């Protein structure tokens, strides 16, 4: 191999080594606003309320995230489960916050939802639909979340 060829091949390889990680870092999956997903379907799982996983559910207003679902012990001490995926644009950023008696909130575009999933701020610039809410069944210390 001649020197020119060697330097040319080294240059292309070095450029590839520098550009490839950057191109991957700019993908939609690394969106700083969150990950865009589909609303979970076929939901059916349990949470052991005595487990470390469920420790945030020990107090009213606490929540956990599991299987793209926000599981909440609301401010009245009742369990609720809703999609973690916002109905506005599909970001996985829905959380439960202690405002207006406890609401679901997506901080990407400010979508807010009642505990029954109905949107609180349905306007032209934020046309969120109802948030998917799942059924809850409590049996002893086992909380079942299902459709």
CSV table of C-alpha atoms in Angstrom, one decimal:
chain,number,residue,atom,x,y,z
A,1,UNK,CA,0.0,0.0,0.0
A,2,UNK,CA,1.3,3.4,-0.9
A,3,UNK,CA,1.5,6.2,1.6
A,4,UNK,CA,-1.2,8.3,0.0
A,5,UNK,CA,-3.6,5.3,0.0
A,6,UNK,CA,-2.8,4.5,3.7
A,7,UNK,CA,-3.4,8.1,4.7
A,8,UNK,CA,-6.7,8.3,2.7
A,9,UNK,CA,-7.9,5.1,4.3
A,10,UNK,CA,-6.9,6.2,7.7
A,11,UNK,CA,-8.7,9.5,7.2
A,12,UNK,CA,-11.9,7.8,6.2
A,13,UNK,CA,-11.8,5.4,9.1
A,14,UNK,CA,-11.1,8.3,11.5
A,15,UNK,CA,-14.0,10.3,10.1
A,16,UNK,CA,-16.3,7.3,10.5
A,17,UNK,CA,-15.1,6.7,14.1
A,18,UNK,CA,-15.9,10.3,14.9
A,19,UNK,CA,-19.2,10.7,13.0
A,20,UNK,CA,-20.9,7.4,13.8
A,21,UNK,CA,-21.3,8.0,17.6
A,22,UNK,CA,-22.6,11.5,16.9
A,23,UNK,CA,-25.1,10.3,14.4
A,24,UNK,CA,-26.4,7.7,16.9
A,25,UNK,CA,-26.5,10.4,19.6
A,26,UNK,CA,-28.8,12.5,17.5
A,27,UNK,CA,-31.5,9.8,17.1
A,28,UNK,CA,-35.1,10.2,18.1
A,29,UNK,CA,-34.6,7.6,20.9
A,30,UNK,CA,-32.4,10.1,22.8
A,31,UNK,CA,-35.0,12.8,22.7
A,32,UNK,CA,-34.4,15.0,25.8
A,33,UNK,CA,-38.2,15.4,26.2
A,34,UNK,CA,-38.6,11.7,26.8
A,35,UNK,CA,-39.3,8.6,24.8
A,36,UNK,CA,-42.2,8.4,22.4
A,37,UNK,CA,-44.1,5.2,22.9
A,38,UNK,CA,-47.5,3.6,22.4
A,39,UNK,CA,-50.1,3.5,25.2
A,40,UNK,CA,-49.7,0.1,26.8
A,41,UNK,CA,-52.3,-2.5,26.0
A,42,UNK,CA,-53.0,-5.9,27.5
A,43,UNK,CA,-51.9,-4.6,30.9
A,44,UNK,CA,-52.1,-7.1,33.7
A,45,UNK,CA,-49.5,-7.2,36.4
A,46,UNK,CA,-49.3,-7.1,40.2
A,47,UNK,CA,-47.4,-5.0,42.8
A,48,UNK,CA,-46.5,-6.4,46.2
A,49,UNK,CA,-47.2,-3.4,48.5
A,50,UNK,CA,-44.7,-4.7,51.1
A,51,UNK,CA,-41.8,-4.8,48.5
A,52,UNK,CA,-39.1,-2.2,48.1
A,53,UNK,CA,-40.4,-1.5,44.6
A,54,UNK,CA,-43.7,-0.2,46.2
A,55,UNK,CA,-42.2,1.8,49.0
A,56,UNK,CA,-43.4,5.1,47.4
A,57,UNK,CA,-47.0,3.8,47.6
A,58,UNK,CA,-46.8,3.8,51.4
A,59,UNK,CA,-47.8,7.4,51.6
A,60,UNK,CA,-50.7,9.3,50.0
A,61,UNK,CA,-49.6,11.1,46.9
A,62,UNK,CA,-46.8,8.6,46.2
A,63,UNK,CA,-46.4,6.8,42.9
A,64,UNK,CA,-44.3,4.3,41.1
A,65,UNK,CA,-43.7,3.6,37.4
A,66,UNK,CA,-44.0,0.0,36.1
A,67,UNK,CA,-44.6,-1.4,32.7
A,68,UNK,CA,-45.3,2.1,31.3
A,69,UNK,CA,-48.0,2.6,33.9
A,70,UNK,CA,-48.1,5.2,36.7
A,71,UNK,CA,-49.4,3.4,39.9
A,72,UNK,CA,-50.6,6.0,42.5
A,73,UNK,CA,-51.8,6.1,46.0
A,74,UNK,CA,-53.8,9.3,45.7
A,75,UNK,CA,-54.2,12.0,48.3
A,76,UNK,CA,-57.3,10.2,49.7
A,77,UNK,CA,-55.4,6.9,50.1
A,78,UNK,CA,-57.0,5.2,47.1
A,79,UNK,CA,-55.0,3.4,44.4
A,80,UNK,CA,-55.2,4.5,40.8
A,81,UNK,CA,-53.2,3.4,37.7
A,82,UNK,CA,-52.9,5.3,34.4
A,83,UNK,CA,-50.8,5.2,31.3
A,84,UNK,CA,-47.3,6.7,31.7
A,85,UNK,CA,-47.6,7.6,28.0
A,86,UNK,CA,-49.2,11.0,27.4
A,87,UNK,CA,-52.2,11.1,25.0
A,88,UNK,CA,-51.0,14.4,23.5
A,89,UNK,CA,-47.8,13.2,21.7
A,90,UNK,CA,-46.9,9.9,23.2
A,91,UNK,CA,-44.0,10.9,25.5
A,92,UNK,CA,-43.5,8.6,28.5
A,93,UNK,CA,-43.4,11.5,31.0
A,94,UNK,CA,-46.8,11.3,32.8
A,95,UNK,CA,-46.4,11.5,36.6
A,96,UNK,CA,-48.8,12.1,39.6
A,97,UNK,CA,-48.4,15.5,41.3
A,98,UNK,CA,-50.0,17.1,44.3
A,99,UNK,CA,-52.0,19.9,42.6
A,100,UNK,CA,-55.7,20.5,42.4
A,101,UNK,CA,-56.3,17.5,44.7
A,102,UNK,CA,-53.9,15.3,42.8
A,103,UNK,CA,-53.6,15.1,39.0
A,104,UNK,CA,-51.6,13.3,36.3
A,105,UNK,CA,-49.2,15.7,34.6
A,106,UNK,CA,-46.9,15.4,31.6
A,107,UNK,CA,-44.1,18.0,31.8
A,108,UNK,CA,-43.2,17.8,28.1
A,109,UNK,CA,-46.0,20.1,26.9
A,110,UNK,CA,-47.9,20.7,30.1
A,111,UNK,CA,-50.8,18.2,29.6
A,112,UNK,CA,-52.8,17.8,32.8
A,113,UNK,CA,-55.4,15.1,33.6
A,114,UNK,CA,-58.0,14.3,36.2
A,115,UNK,CA,-57.7,11.1,38.2
A,116,UNK,CA,-60.3,9.6,35.9
A,117,UNK,CA,-58.0,10.4,32.9
A,118,UNK,CA,-60.1,13.3,31.5
A,119,UNK,CA,-57.9,16.2,30.2
A,120,UNK,CA,-57.9,19.4,32.2
A,121,UNK,CA,-56.3,21.7,29.6
A,122,UNK,CA,-57.6,20.6,26.2
A,123,UNK,CA,-56.9,23.6,24.1
A,124,UNK,CA,-55.7,24.1,20.5
A,125,UNK,CA,-52.0,24.1,21.3
A,126,UNK,CA,-52.4,21.1,23.5
A,127,UNK,CA,-55.1,18.8,22.2
A,128,UNK,CA,-54.6,15.9,24.7
A,129,UNK,CA,-57.2,13.2,24.7
A,130,UNK,CA,-58.2,11.2,27.7
A,131,UNK,CA,-55.4,9.4,29.5
A,132,UNK,CA,-55.8,5.7,29.7
A,133,UNK,CA,-56.8,4.6,33.2
A,134,UNK,CA,-56.5,0.9,34.2
A,135,UNK,CA,-58.5,-1.1,36.7
A,136,UNK,CA,-57.2,-1.8,40.2
A,137,UNK,CA,-57.9,-4.8,42.5
A,138,UNK,CA,-56.4,-5.0,46.0
A,139,UNK,CA,-56.1,-8.4,47.6
A,140,UNK,CA,-54.3,-8.3,50.9
A,141,UNK,CA,-50.9,-6.7,50.1
A,142,UNK,CA,-51.1,-7.5,46.4
A,143,UNK,CA,-52.3,-4.8,44.0
A,144,UNK,CA,-53.4,-5.9,40.6
A,145,UNK,CA,-53.4,-3.5,37.7
A,146,UNK,CA,-55.2,-4.7,34.6
A,147,UNK,CA,-57.5,-3.8,31.7
